[in-house]
Amino acid sequence: MSVVTITLPDGRSWTPKFVQNIDQDKCIGCGRCFRVCGREVLQLVGIDEDGAVIALELGADDDDEYEKKVMTVANEKNCVGCEACAKICPKKCYTHEAMAA
Ligand code: SF4
Ligand code: SF4
């Protein structure tokens, strides 16, 4: 299978790996990945005791209102496949894949 590759200015080839999934069982909602993503791909959400999912702002003082906070992929098409989010994640939540050409 051929995949999308980028030719760097010095002629080398680089294969971007695009975000596929964040394992919400492992995610602790720390926000590190959100901070390093420059493409507005990610969205922190709170899950309340009824299972309702509510979009949150990072750093908001609302810990009591949610059972759990997790990161989600909100704008997958914005991803440029840099994998910065996966590199910084302390819980290895991310799955990335190259895109078929
Ligand atoms: S791979 Fe890069 S662009 Fe894509 S979600 Fe992660 S940090 Fe953002
Ligand atoms: S860095 Fe990892 S653990 Fe922290 S919010 Fe992002 S996905 Fe969740």
PDB file of C-alpha atoms and ligand atoms in Angstrom:
ATOM      1  CA  MET A   1       0.000   0.000   0.000  1.00  0.00           C
ATOM      2  CA  SER A   2       1.426   3.407  -0.868  1.00  0.00           C
ATOM      3  CA  VAL A   3       0.939   6.137   1.717  1.00  0.00           C
ATOM      4  CA  VAL A   4       0.964   9.922   1.736  1.00  0.00           C
ATOM      5  CA  THR A   5       4.508  11.231   2.105  1.00  0.00           C
ATOM      6  CA  ILE A   6       5.959  14.727   2.264  1.00  0.00           C
ATOM      7  CA  THR A   7       9.193  15.806   0.599  1.00  0.00           C
ATOM      8  CA  LEU A   8      11.205  17.958   3.003  1.00  0.00           C
ATOM      9  CA  PRO A   9      13.190  20.989   1.762  1.00  0.00           C
ATOM     10  CA  ASP A  10      16.429  18.986   1.774  1.00  0.00           C
ATOM     11  CA  GLY A  11      14.838  16.262  -0.339  1.00  0.00           C
ATOM     12  CA  ARG A  12      14.228  13.667   2.350  1.00  0.00           C
ATOM     13  CA  SER A  13      10.868  11.950   2.517  1.00  0.00           C
ATOM     14  CA  TRP A  14       8.691  12.063   5.648  1.00  0.00           C
ATOM     15  CA  THR A  15       5.544  10.042   6.313  1.00  0.00           C
ATOM     16  CA  PRO A  16       2.976  11.866   8.447  1.00  0.00           C
ATOM     17  CA  LYS A  17       0.950   9.660  10.779  1.00  0.00           C
ATOM     18  CA  PHE A  18      -2.488  11.034  11.425  1.00  0.00           C
ATOM     19  CA  VAL A  19      -4.392  10.747  14.684  1.00  0.00           C
ATOM     20  CA  GLN A  20      -6.848   7.831  14.723  1.00  0.00           C
ATOM     21  CA  ASN A  21      -7.906   7.316  18.297  1.00  0.00           C
ATOM     22  CA  ILE A  22      -7.420   8.335  21.933  1.00  0.00           C
ATOM     23  CA  ASP A  23      -7.925   5.497  24.407  1.00  0.00           C
ATOM     24  CA  GLN A  24     -10.377   7.017  26.844  1.00  0.00           C
ATOM     25  CA  ASP A  25      -9.834   4.243  29.377  1.00  0.00           C
ATOM     26  CA  LYS A  26      -6.192   5.287  29.722  1.00  0.00           C
ATOM     27  CA  CYS A  27      -6.618   9.077  29.376  1.00  0.00           C
ATOM     28  CA  ILE A  28      -6.343  11.109  32.586  1.00  0.00           C
ATOM     29  CA  GLY A  29      -7.409  14.408  30.963  1.00  0.00           C
ATOM     30  CA  CYS A  30      -4.103  16.108  31.788  1.00  0.00           C
ATOM     31  CA  GLY A  31      -4.251  18.341  28.690  1.00  0.00           C
ATOM     32  CA  ARG A  32      -0.600  17.962  27.649  1.00  0.00           C
ATOM     33  CA  CYS A  33      -1.583  16.851  24.151  1.00  0.00           C
ATOM     34  CA  PHE A  34      -3.983  19.762  23.735  1.00  0.00           C
ATOM     35  CA  ARG A  35      -1.212  22.219  24.577  1.00  0.00           C
ATOM     36  CA  VAL A  36       1.194  20.909  21.947  1.00  0.00           C
ATOM     37  CA  CYS A  37      -1.299  20.568  19.092  1.00  0.00           C
ATOM     38  CA  GLY A  38      -1.244  23.673  16.940  1.00  0.00           C
ATOM     39  CA  ARG A  39      -4.070  22.541  14.676  1.00  0.00           C
ATOM     40  CA  GLU A  40      -7.165  22.651  16.895  1.00  0.00           C
ATOM     41  CA  VAL A  41      -7.771  18.935  16.461  1.00  0.00           C
ATOM     42  CA  LEU A  42      -8.417  18.086  20.101  1.00  0.00           C
ATOM     43  CA  GLN A  43     -11.173  18.843  22.588  1.00  0.00           C
ATOM     44  CA  LEU A  44     -11.251  18.136  26.312  1.00  0.00           C
ATOM     45  CA  VAL A  45     -14.625  16.823  27.474  1.00  0.00           C
ATOM     46  CA  GLY A  46     -16.188  16.041  30.816  1.00  0.00           C
ATOM     47  CA  ILE A  47     -18.333  12.969  31.346  1.00  0.00           C
ATOM     48  CA  ASP A  48     -20.904  13.374  34.102  1.00  0.00           C
ATOM     49  CA  GLU A  49     -22.483  10.661  36.219  1.00  0.00           C
ATOM     50  CA  ASP A  50     -25.244  10.128  33.657  1.00  0.00           C
ATOM     51  CA  GLY A  51     -22.704   9.578  30.883  1.00  0.00           C
ATOM     52  CA  ALA A  52     -23.403  12.939  29.242  1.00  0.00           C
ATOM     53  CA  VAL A  53     -20.410  14.417  27.396  1.00  0.00           C
ATOM     54  CA  ILE A  54     -19.765  18.161  27.729  1.00  0.00           C
ATOM     55  CA  ALA A  55     -17.018  20.152  25.964  1.00  0.00           C
ATOM     56  CA  LEU A  56     -14.706  21.879  28.496  1.00  0.00           C
ATOM     57  CA  GLU A  57     -12.050  24.553  28.558  1.00  0.00           C
ATOM     58  CA  LEU A  58      -8.646  23.443  29.767  1.00  0.00           C
ATOM     59  CA  GLY A  59      -7.931  24.751  33.265  1.00  0.00           C
ATOM     60  CA  ALA A  60     -11.553  25.470  34.156  1.00  0.00           C
ATOM     61  CA  ASP A  61     -12.254  24.913  37.841  1.00  0.00           C
ATOM     62  CA  ASP A  62     -15.065  22.415  37.458  1.00  0.00           C
ATOM     63  CA  ASP A  63     -13.598  19.129  38.660  1.00  0.00           C
ATOM     64  CA  ASP A  64     -16.536  18.390  40.939  1.00  0.00           C
ATOM     65  CA  GLU A  65     -19.063  18.358  38.140  1.00  0.00           C
ATOM     66  CA  TYR A  66     -17.674  15.417  36.172  1.00  0.00           C
ATOM     67  CA  GLU A  67     -16.895  11.799  36.826  1.00  0.00           C
ATOM     68  CA  LYS A  68     -14.016  11.979  34.419  1.00  0.00           C
ATOM     69  CA  LYS A  69     -12.305  14.326  31.950  1.00  0.00           C
ATOM     70  CA  VAL A  70     -10.865  12.924  28.741  1.00  0.00           C
ATOM     71  CA  MET A  71      -9.373  14.228  25.520  1.00  0.00           C
ATOM     72  CA  THR A  72     -11.228  13.606  22.274  1.00  0.00           C
ATOM     73  CA  VAL A  73     -10.545  14.067  18.557  1.00  0.00           C
ATOM     74  CA  ALA A  74     -12.939  16.828  17.542  1.00  0.00           C
ATOM     75  CA  ASN A  75     -11.514  17.979  14.181  1.00  0.00           C
ATOM     76  CA  GLU A  76      -9.739  14.991  12.698  1.00  0.00           C
ATOM     77  CA  LYS A  77      -9.389  16.635   9.292  1.00  0.00           C
ATOM     78  CA  ASN A  78      -7.181  19.407  10.761  1.00  0.00           C
ATOM     79  CA  CYS A  79      -4.499  16.895  11.781  1.00  0.00           C
ATOM     80  CA  VAL A  80      -1.175  17.178   9.916  1.00  0.00           C
ATOM     81  CA  GLY A  81       0.204  13.938  11.350  1.00  0.00           C
ATOM     82  CA  CYS A  82       3.076  15.400  13.384  1.00  0.00           C
ATOM     83  CA  GLU A  83       2.564  12.964  16.334  1.00  0.00           C
ATOM     84  CA  ALA A  84       3.494  15.647  18.902  1.00  0.00           C
ATOM     85  CA  CYS A  85       0.384  14.665  20.883  1.00  0.00           C
ATOM     86  CA  ALA A  86       1.470  11.028  21.095  1.00  0.00           C
ATOM     87  CA  LYS A  87       5.029  11.940  22.063  1.00  0.00           C
ATOM     88  CA  ILE A  88       3.944  14.071  25.010  1.00  0.00           C
ATOM     89  CA  CYS A  89       1.166  11.788  26.290  1.00  0.00           C
ATOM     90  CA  PRO A  90       2.260  10.136  29.570  1.00  0.00           C
ATOM     91  CA  LYS A  91      -0.302   7.335  29.279  1.00  0.00           C
ATOM     92  CA  LYS A  92       0.298   6.228  25.677  1.00  0.00           C
ATOM     93  CA  CYS A  93      -3.310   6.872  24.710  1.00  0.00           C
ATOM     94  CA  TYR A  94      -2.778   7.663  21.044  1.00  0.00           C
ATOM     95  CA  THR A  95      -3.064   5.621  17.872  1.00  0.00           C
ATOM     96  CA  HIS A  96      -1.729   7.164  14.640  1.00  0.00           C
ATOM     97  CA  GLU A  97      -1.629   5.860  11.082  1.00  0.00           C
ATOM     98  CA  ALA A  98      -0.201   6.883   7.750  1.00  0.00           C
ATOM     99  CA  MET A  99      -2.834   7.783   5.165  1.00  0.00           C
ATOM    100  CA  ALA A 100      -3.308   5.697   2.029  1.00  0.00           C
ATOM    101  CA  ALA A 101      -2.265   7.681  -1.042  1.00  0.00           C
TER     102      ALA A 101
HETATM  103  S1  SF4 B   1      -0.632  14.581  15.200  1.00  0.00           S
HETATM  104 FE1  SF4 B   1      -0.065  16.780  15.453  1.00  0.00          FE
HETATM  105  S2  SF4 B   1      -1.701  17.881  14.363  1.00  0.00           S
HETATM  106 FE2  SF4 B   1      -2.440  15.794  14.704  1.00  0.00          FE
HETATM  107  S3  SF4 B   1      -3.610  15.881  16.640  1.00  0.00           S
HETATM  108 FE3  SF4 B   1      -1.501  15.289  17.157  1.00  0.00          FE
HETATM  109  S4  SF4 B   1      -0.425  17.209  17.650  1.00  0.00           S
HETATM  110 FE4  SF4 B   1      -2.326  17.743  16.536  1.00  0.00          FE
HETATM  111  S1  SF4 B   2      -1.727  13.737  27.108  1.00  0.00           S
HETATM  112 FE1  SF4 B   2      -2.636  11.674  27.090  1.00  0.00          FE
HETATM  113  S2  SF4 B   2      -3.452  11.415  29.173  1.00  0.00           S
HETATM  114 FE2  SF4 B   2      -3.118  13.619  28.868  1.00  0.00          FE
HETATM  115  S3  SF4 B   2      -5.097  14.402  28.082  1.00  0.00           S
HETATM  116 FE3  SF4 B   2      -3.820  13.904  26.297  1.00  0.00          FE
HETATM  117  S4  SF4 B   2      -4.450  11.802  25.782  1.00  0.00           S
HETATM  118 FE4  SF4 B   2      -5.143  12.169  27.877  1.00  0.00          FE
END
